Amino acid sequence: MATTDIDVLIVGAGAAGMMAAIEAGRRGRRVRIIDHARAPGEKIRISGGGRCNFTNLGCGPHAFLGENPRFATSALKRFTQQDFIKRVDQAGIAWHEKTLGQLFCDDSAKQIIRMLTDQMREAGVALALGVSVDRLSRAGEGFEAALSDGSSLRCASLILATGGKSIPKMGATGWACDTARTLGLRVTDTRPALVPLTFEPGFLETWSGLAGVAVEADVSHQTPKLAPRSGRAAGTTRFREGLLFTHRGLSGPSILQISSYWREGEAITVDLMPGTPALEWLKGLKPTDGRKNVTTVLSRALPQRMADRTAGHLGLTGNLADLSDKALGRLADQLNRWTITPVGSEGYRTAEVTLGGVDTAELDQATMAAKKVPGLYVIGEAVDITGWLGGYNFQWAWSSGWAAGQVA
């Protein structure tokens, strides 16, 4: 079998891989990017309800997790959200800000994919789909890869850009981390992140009847003091966004966000009336609404089905004026300080990203190059850098891919 010599082999034609390919190609490098999927950018295509939440105006190191989230600073500063927005504008793609700095295409996520594939073609990048790496070995100072299509490539630089295990139905695997590990790099513990949380049967018996009901909530989590390399800083983390009841537990943006910080056995606290002291609110309504049923009063703050279920769960009946101060206190706690303990998550099946990955201590923060394996680069979700929900992970893909593309 003849072996073709190229400069850069990129495995993974997602957001990070395509960005790296564009940048390396523009430098005149001979670049080949492969992916076992039938189309490039599949996660881009399905993201944001098909409109791709491609970045966030507030992107910065504060919005990332990992054993050393500050690692992301260099790449994020060198290729910023404004830099990517400029490329989107130059491609004539209309966009809008939805909420909390989240930017979406007005039309379709396919526009972002088309922009990237057009730029790869213009940069002379060769794209091969439906192709994977069967065998990988060192070849002098570079690498040799035997591919599933029967070809063999020898490259000076190898970029691992296949992401993590999230959404396996789209072909996601742990290949990048497994490969990095075989090449001698440390990989941190990985787990599903930005994922719905599940609960025990007793909880579901009470609340699963609300499946489909959504409310705005402040969801918080107290991270205990942990051993080094935990990837989580001790303290309280909170997110005020939508919460959605499901047949298996809770979802919605606030829950997805907190899932990245939560671990099994730990509780989360839900404030269903963020910004409003519920006890004061209830007592303040007694003079004017005391003769109204408690569920009618609650429906001012909660959807009616949820108001009914909340009162029933606490065994509260009758009019507001009939409730004792103790009962009002229990209701206020339920509204402002509902503390519950998930038993798990829905796993990689529905997780938007994978938490953990190749240890950032193994990589150069300016170039994404492996310090002890010359010619190897790791970018995007395969690195132990995970962003919040809302375009942060895409920006990390653009930034880390750009950084590697400058030097690979």
Coordinates of C-alpha atoms in Angstrom, one line a residue:
M1 CA 0.0 0.0 0.0
A2 CA 1.5 3.4 -1.1
T3 CA 1.9 6.0 1.6
T4 CA 1.0 9.7 0.8
D5 CA 3.1 12.4 2.5
I6 CA 1.2 15.4 3.8
D7 CA 1.9 18.1 6.4
V8 CA -1.1 17.9 8.6
L9 CA -3.7 15.2 9.3
I10 CA -6.7 16.3 11.2
V11 CA -9.0 13.6 12.6
G12 CA -12.5 15.1 13.2
A13 CA -14.4 17.4 10.9
G14 CA -16.3 19.2 13.5
A15 CA -16.1 22.9 14.6
A16 CA -12.5 22.7 16.0
G17 CA -11.1 20.5 13.3
M18 CA -12.5 22.5 10.4
M19 CA -11.2 25.7 12.0
A20 CA -7.7 24.2 12.4
A21 CA -7.8 23.0 8.8
I22 CA -8.6 26.4 7.4
E23 CA -5.8 28.1 9.3
A24 CA -3.2 25.5 8.5
G25 CA -4.3 25.5 4.8
R26 CA -4.0 29.2 4.6
R27 CA -0.4 28.9 5.7
G28 CA 0.3 26.8 2.7
R29 CA 0.3 23.5 4.6
R30 CA -0.8 20.3 2.8
V31 CA -3.8 19.4 5.0
R32 CA -6.1 16.4 5.0
I33 CA -9.1 16.3 7.4
I34 CA -11.0 13.1 7.8
D35 CA -14.2 12.1 9.7
H36 CA -16.1 8.8 10.0
A37 CA -19.4 10.7 9.6
R38 CA -21.1 11.1 6.3
A39 CA -21.2 14.9 6.6
P40 CA -19.0 17.5 8.3
G41 CA -20.1 19.5 11.3
E42 CA -22.9 17.3 12.5
K43 CA -23.0 18.8 16.0
I44 CA -23.1 22.3 14.4
R45 CA -26.1 21.2 12.3
I46 CA -28.2 20.1 15.2
S47 CA -27.1 22.8 17.7
G48 CA -29.4 25.6 18.8
G49 CA -32.5 24.0 17.4
G50 CA -30.9 23.9 14.0
R51 CA -29.8 27.6 14.1
C52 CA -26.4 27.1 15.8
N53 CA -25.6 29.1 18.9
F54 CA -22.2 29.8 17.4
T55 CA -20.6 32.0 20.2
N56 CA -21.4 34.1 23.2
L57 CA -20.7 37.8 23.6
G58 CA -19.6 37.3 27.2
C59 CA -17.1 34.5 26.4
G60 CA -14.2 34.4 28.8
P61 CA -12.3 32.0 31.1
H62 CA -14.9 32.5 33.8
A63 CA -17.4 30.4 31.8
F64 CA -15.2 27.3 31.6
L65 CA -14.6 24.2 33.8
G66 CA -11.6 21.9 34.1
E67 CA -8.7 21.2 36.3
N68 CA -7.2 24.4 35.1
P69 CA -9.8 26.5 33.3
R70 CA -7.4 29.4 33.0
F71 CA -5.6 27.3 30.4
A72 CA -8.3 28.5 27.9
T73 CA -7.3 32.2 28.4
S74 CA -4.6 32.3 25.7
A75 CA -6.6 30.9 22.8
L76 CA -9.7 32.8 23.7
K77 CA -7.8 36.1 23.8
R78 CA -6.0 35.4 20.5
F79 CA -9.1 34.4 18.6
T80 CA -12.1 36.0 20.2
Q81 CA -15.8 35.9 19.8
Q82 CA -15.6 39.1 17.8
D83 CA -13.1 37.5 15.5
F84 CA -15.5 34.7 14.7
I85 CA -18.4 37.2 14.4
K86 CA -16.4 39.1 11.8
R87 CA -16.1 35.9 9.7
V88 CA -19.8 35.2 10.0
D89 CA -20.5 38.8 8.9
Q90 CA -18.1 38.5 5.9
A91 CA -19.9 35.3 4.9
G92 CA -23.1 37.2 4.8
I93 CA -24.8 35.1 7.5
A94 CA -27.5 37.0 9.4
W95 CA -27.6 36.5 13.1
H96 CA -29.3 37.7 16.3
E97 CA -28.7 37.7 20.0
K98 CA -31.3 35.6 21.8
T99 CA -30.5 36.0 25.5
L100 CA -27.5 36.2 27.8
G101 CA -25.2 37.0 25.0
Q102 CA -26.1 33.9 23.0
L103 CA -25.7 34.4 19.2
F104 CA -27.7 32.4 16.7
C105 CA -28.1 32.2 12.9
D106 CA -31.3 33.9 11.7
D107 CA -31.7 31.1 9.2
S108 CA -29.9 27.8 9.5
A109 CA -26.8 26.2 11.2
K110 CA -26.0 24.8 7.8
Q111 CA -24.8 28.3 6.9
I112 CA -22.0 28.0 9.4
I113 CA -21.0 24.6 8.0
R114 CA -21.1 25.9 4.5
M115 CA -18.9 28.8 5.5
L116 CA -16.3 26.5 7.0
T117 CA -16.3 24.0 4.2
D118 CA -16.0 26.8 1.6
Q119 CA -13.1 28.3 3.5
M120 CA -11.4 24.8 3.7
R121 CA -11.8 24.4 0.0
E122 CA -10.4 27.8 -0.7
A123 CA -7.4 27.0 1.5
G124 CA -6.7 23.8 -0.4
V125 CA -7.8 21.4 2.4
A126 CA -8.7 17.9 1.3
L127 CA -11.8 16.6 3.1
A128 CA -12.5 12.8 3.3
L129 CA -15.8 11.6 4.9
G130 CA -16.7 8.1 6.0
V131 CA -13.1 7.5 6.8
S132 CA -11.5 6.6 10.1
V133 CA -8.1 5.7 11.4
D134 CA -7.5 2.0 11.7
R135 CA -3.9 2.2 12.9
L136 CA -1.7 5.0 14.1
S137 CA 2.1 4.8 14.6
R138 CA 5.1 7.1 15.0
A139 CA 7.0 7.6 11.7
G140 CA 10.3 9.4 12.5
E141 CA 9.3 12.8 13.9
G142 CA 5.8 12.5 12.5
F143 CA 3.0 10.0 12.3
E144 CA 1.7 7.3 9.9
A145 CA -2.0 6.5 9.8
A146 CA -3.6 3.5 8.1
L147 CA -7.1 4.6 7.1
S148 CA -10.3 2.6 6.8
D149 CA -10.5 3.4 3.0
G150 CA -7.3 1.4 2.5
S151 CA -5.0 4.4 2.1
S152 CA -2.1 5.3 4.3
L153 CA -0.9 8.8 5.2
R154 CA 2.4 10.1 6.7
C155 CA 2.2 13.5 8.3
A156 CA 4.4 15.8 10.2
S157 CA 1.5 17.1 12.4
L158 CA -1.5 15.2 13.8
I159 CA -4.5 17.1 15.3
L160 CA -6.9 15.2 17.4
A161 CA -10.3 16.9 17.0
T162 CA -13.0 14.2 17.4
G163 CA -14.5 15.6 20.6
G164 CA -15.9 13.5 23.4
K165 CA -18.5 10.8 23.9
S166 CA -21.6 13.1 24.0
I167 CA -24.5 12.2 21.6
P168 CA -23.2 8.7 20.5
K169 CA -26.1 8.3 18.0
M170 CA -24.2 10.8 15.9
G171 CA -21.1 8.7 16.0
A172 CA -19.4 10.4 19.0
T173 CA -16.7 8.2 20.6
G174 CA -13.8 8.6 23.0
W175 CA -11.3 8.1 20.2
A176 CA -9.3 11.3 20.7
C177 CA -8.8 10.7 24.4
D178 CA -8.0 7.0 23.9
T179 CA -5.4 7.9 21.3
A180 CA -3.9 10.6 23.4
R181 CA -3.6 8.1 26.3
T182 CA -1.9 5.6 24.1
L183 CA 0.6 8.3 23.1
G184 CA 1.4 8.9 26.7
L185 CA -0.8 11.9 27.6
R186 CA -2.8 12.0 30.8
V187 CA -6.5 12.1 30.4
T188 CA -8.7 13.4 33.2
D189 CA -11.9 11.6 34.3
T190 CA -14.7 12.2 31.8
R191 CA -18.4 12.4 32.4
P192 CA -21.6 13.7 30.7
A193 CA -22.1 17.5 31.1
L194 CA -24.8 19.9 30.1
V195 CA -27.2 17.0 30.6
P196 CA -30.7 16.6 32.2
L197 CA -30.8 15.2 35.7
T198 CA -32.8 12.2 36.8
F199 CA -34.5 11.4 40.2
E200 CA -35.7 8.5 42.3
P201 CA -39.2 7.0 41.9
G202 CA -40.6 8.9 44.9
F203 CA -39.7 12.2 43.3
L204 CA -41.1 11.1 39.9
E205 CA -44.3 9.9 41.5
T206 CA -44.9 13.4 42.8
W207 CA -43.5 15.6 40.0
S208 CA -43.3 13.7 36.7
G209 CA -47.0 14.6 36.0
L210 CA -45.7 18.1 35.3
A211 CA -43.6 16.8 32.3
G212 CA -43.5 19.6 29.8
V213 CA -44.1 22.4 32.3
A214 CA -41.4 25.1 32.3
V215 CA -40.6 27.9 34.7
E216 CA -37.8 30.4 35.3
A217 CA -35.7 29.3 38.3
D218 CA -32.5 30.0 40.1
V219 CA -30.7 26.6 40.5
S220 CA -27.7 26.5 42.8
H221 CA -25.2 23.9 43.9
Q222 CA -22.7 23.9 46.7
T223 CA -19.4 22.3 45.7
P224 CA -17.6 20.9 48.8
K225 CA -13.9 21.3 49.4
L226 CA -12.3 18.7 47.2
A227 CA -9.0 17.1 46.6
P228 CA -6.6 18.6 44.0
R229 CA -7.4 17.7 40.3
S230 CA -11.1 17.5 41.0
G231 CA -11.8 20.0 38.3
R232 CA -14.3 21.9 40.5
A233 CA -13.7 24.9 42.7
A234 CA -15.3 24.8 46.2
G235 CA -18.2 27.3 46.6
T236 CA -21.7 28.0 45.4
T237 CA -22.5 28.0 41.7
R238 CA -25.9 29.3 40.5
F239 CA -27.7 29.8 37.2
R240 CA -31.0 31.7 36.7
E241 CA -32.6 30.3 33.5
G242 CA -35.4 28.1 32.5
L243 CA -36.2 24.8 34.3
L244 CA -38.2 22.1 32.6
F245 CA -40.0 19.1 34.2
T246 CA -39.5 15.8 32.4
H247 CA -40.7 12.2 32.8
R248 CA -37.3 11.3 34.2
G249 CA -36.6 14.4 36.3
L250 CA -35.5 17.9 35.4
S251 CA -34.0 19.6 32.4
G252 CA -33.9 23.1 30.9
P253 CA -31.0 25.5 30.7
S254 CA -30.6 26.0 34.4
I255 CA -30.4 22.3 35.1
L256 CA -28.1 21.6 32.2
Q257 CA -25.7 24.3 33.5
I258 CA -25.7 23.0 37.0
S259 CA -25.2 19.4 35.9
S260 CA -21.6 20.3 35.0
Y261 CA -20.9 21.0 38.6
W262 CA -23.1 18.4 40.3
R263 CA -21.8 14.9 41.3
E264 CA -23.7 11.9 42.5
G265 CA -24.9 12.1 46.1
E266 CA -24.9 15.9 46.1
A267 CA -28.0 18.1 46.4
I268 CA -29.1 21.1 44.3
T269 CA -31.4 23.9 45.5
V270 CA -34.1 25.4 43.3
D271 CA -35.6 28.9 43.8
L272 CA -38.9 28.9 41.9
M273 CA -39.4 32.6 42.6
P274 CA -36.0 34.1 42.0
G275 CA -35.6 37.6 43.4
T276 CA -38.8 37.4 45.5
P277 CA -38.8 36.5 49.2
A278 CA -41.7 34.0 49.1
L279 CA -42.7 34.3 52.8
E280 CA -43.0 38.1 52.6
W281 CA -44.9 37.7 49.3
L282 CA -47.4 35.3 50.8
K283 CA -47.9 37.3 54.0
G284 CA -48.4 40.4 52.0
L285 CA -51.2 38.8 50.0
K286 CA -53.2 37.7 53.1
P287 CA -55.0 41.1 53.6
T288 CA -56.2 41.2 50.0
D289 CA -56.3 37.6 48.9
G290 CA -56.8 35.7 52.1
R291 CA -60.1 34.3 51.1
K292 CA -58.7 32.8 47.9
N293 CA -57.7 29.2 47.6
V294 CA -54.0 28.7 48.1
T295 CA -53.6 27.2 44.7
T296 CA -55.2 30.2 43.1
V297 CA -52.7 32.4 44.9
L298 CA -49.8 30.2 43.9
S299 CA -50.8 30.4 40.3
R300 CA -49.7 34.0 40.3
A301 CA -46.1 32.8 40.6
L302 CA -46.3 29.3 39.1
P303 CA -48.1 27.6 36.2
Q304 CA -51.5 26.3 37.4
R305 CA -50.6 22.6 37.2
M306 CA -47.5 23.3 39.2
A307 CA -49.3 25.4 41.8
D308 CA -51.8 22.5 42.3
R309 CA -49.1 19.9 42.6
T310 CA -47.0 22.0 45.0
A311 CA -49.9 22.6 47.3
G312 CA -50.9 19.0 47.2
H313 CA -47.3 17.8 47.9
L314 CA -47.2 19.9 51.0
G315 CA -50.8 18.9 52.0
L316 CA -52.0 22.5 51.9
T317 CA -55.7 23.0 51.2
G318 CA -58.2 25.8 51.8
N319 CA -57.8 29.5 51.6
L320 CA -54.6 31.5 52.1
A321 CA -55.9 33.1 55.3
D322 CA -56.4 29.6 56.8
L323 CA -52.7 28.7 56.6
S324 CA -50.7 28.9 59.8
D325 CA -47.4 30.7 59.9
K326 CA -45.7 27.3 60.0
A327 CA -47.5 26.2 56.9
L328 CA -46.6 29.4 55.1
G329 CA -43.0 28.9 56.1
R330 CA -43.0 25.4 54.6
L331 CA -44.6 26.7 51.4
A332 CA -42.0 29.6 51.3
D333 CA -39.2 27.1 51.7
Q334 CA -40.6 25.0 48.8
L335 CA -40.7 28.1 46.6
N336 CA -37.4 29.7 47.5
R337 CA -35.3 26.8 48.8
W338 CA -36.5 23.5 47.2
T339 CA -33.6 21.2 48.0
I340 CA -33.5 17.9 46.1
T341 CA -30.9 15.2 45.3
P342 CA -30.7 13.8 41.8
V343 CA -29.7 10.2 41.5
G344 CA -28.0 10.5 38.1
S345 CA -28.2 12.1 34.7
E346 CA -29.5 11.0 31.3
G347 CA -25.9 10.3 30.3
Y348 CA -24.0 10.7 27.1
R349 CA -27.1 9.9 25.1
T350 CA -28.4 13.5 25.6
A351 CA -25.4 15.3 27.0
E352 CA -24.4 18.3 25.0
V353 CA -20.7 18.0 25.8
T354 CA -18.2 15.8 27.6
L355 CA -16.6 17.1 30.8
G356 CA -12.9 16.3 31.2
G357 CA -10.5 15.2 28.5
V358 CA -6.8 15.5 27.8
D359 CA -5.0 17.1 30.8
T360 CA -4.2 20.7 30.0
A361 CA -0.9 20.3 31.8
E362 CA 0.1 18.1 28.8
L363 CA -0.5 20.9 26.3
D364 CA 1.0 24.2 25.4
Q365 CA -1.8 26.8 26.0
A366 CA -0.7 29.0 23.0
T367 CA -0.5 26.3 20.4
M368 CA -2.4 23.3 21.8
A369 CA 0.7 21.2 21.1
A370 CA 1.5 18.2 23.3
K371 CA 4.6 19.0 25.2
K372 CA 6.1 15.6 25.2
V373 CA 4.9 14.3 21.8
P374 CA 6.3 16.5 19.0
G375 CA 3.8 17.0 16.2
L376 CA 0.7 16.1 18.2
Y377 CA -2.1 18.7 18.9
V378 CA -5.4 18.3 20.8
I379 CA -8.2 20.8 20.4
G380 CA -11.9 21.4 21.1
E381 CA -14.0 19.1 23.3
A382 CA -11.2 16.5 23.6
V383 CA -9.3 18.9 25.9
D384 CA -10.2 19.2 29.6
I385 CA -11.9 22.5 29.0
T386 CA -15.7 22.6 29.1
G387 CA -17.8 25.7 28.7
W388 CA -21.2 26.8 30.0
L389 CA -24.3 26.3 27.8
G390 CA -24.8 29.2 25.4
G391 CA -22.2 29.2 22.7
Y392 CA -19.1 28.9 24.9
N393 CA -18.1 25.5 23.8
F394 CA -18.3 26.5 20.1
Q395 CA -16.1 29.5 20.8
W396 CA -13.6 27.2 22.5
A397 CA -13.6 25.0 19.4
W398 CA -13.0 28.1 17.1
S399 CA -10.3 29.5 19.4
S400 CA -8.4 26.2 20.1
G401 CA -8.7 25.2 16.5
W402 CA -7.4 28.5 15.3
A403 CA -4.4 28.3 17.8
A404 CA -3.4 24.9 16.5
G405 CA -3.8 25.9 12.9
Q406 CA -1.2 28.7 13.3
V407 CA 1.6 26.3 14.0
A408 CA 0.7 22.7 13.0

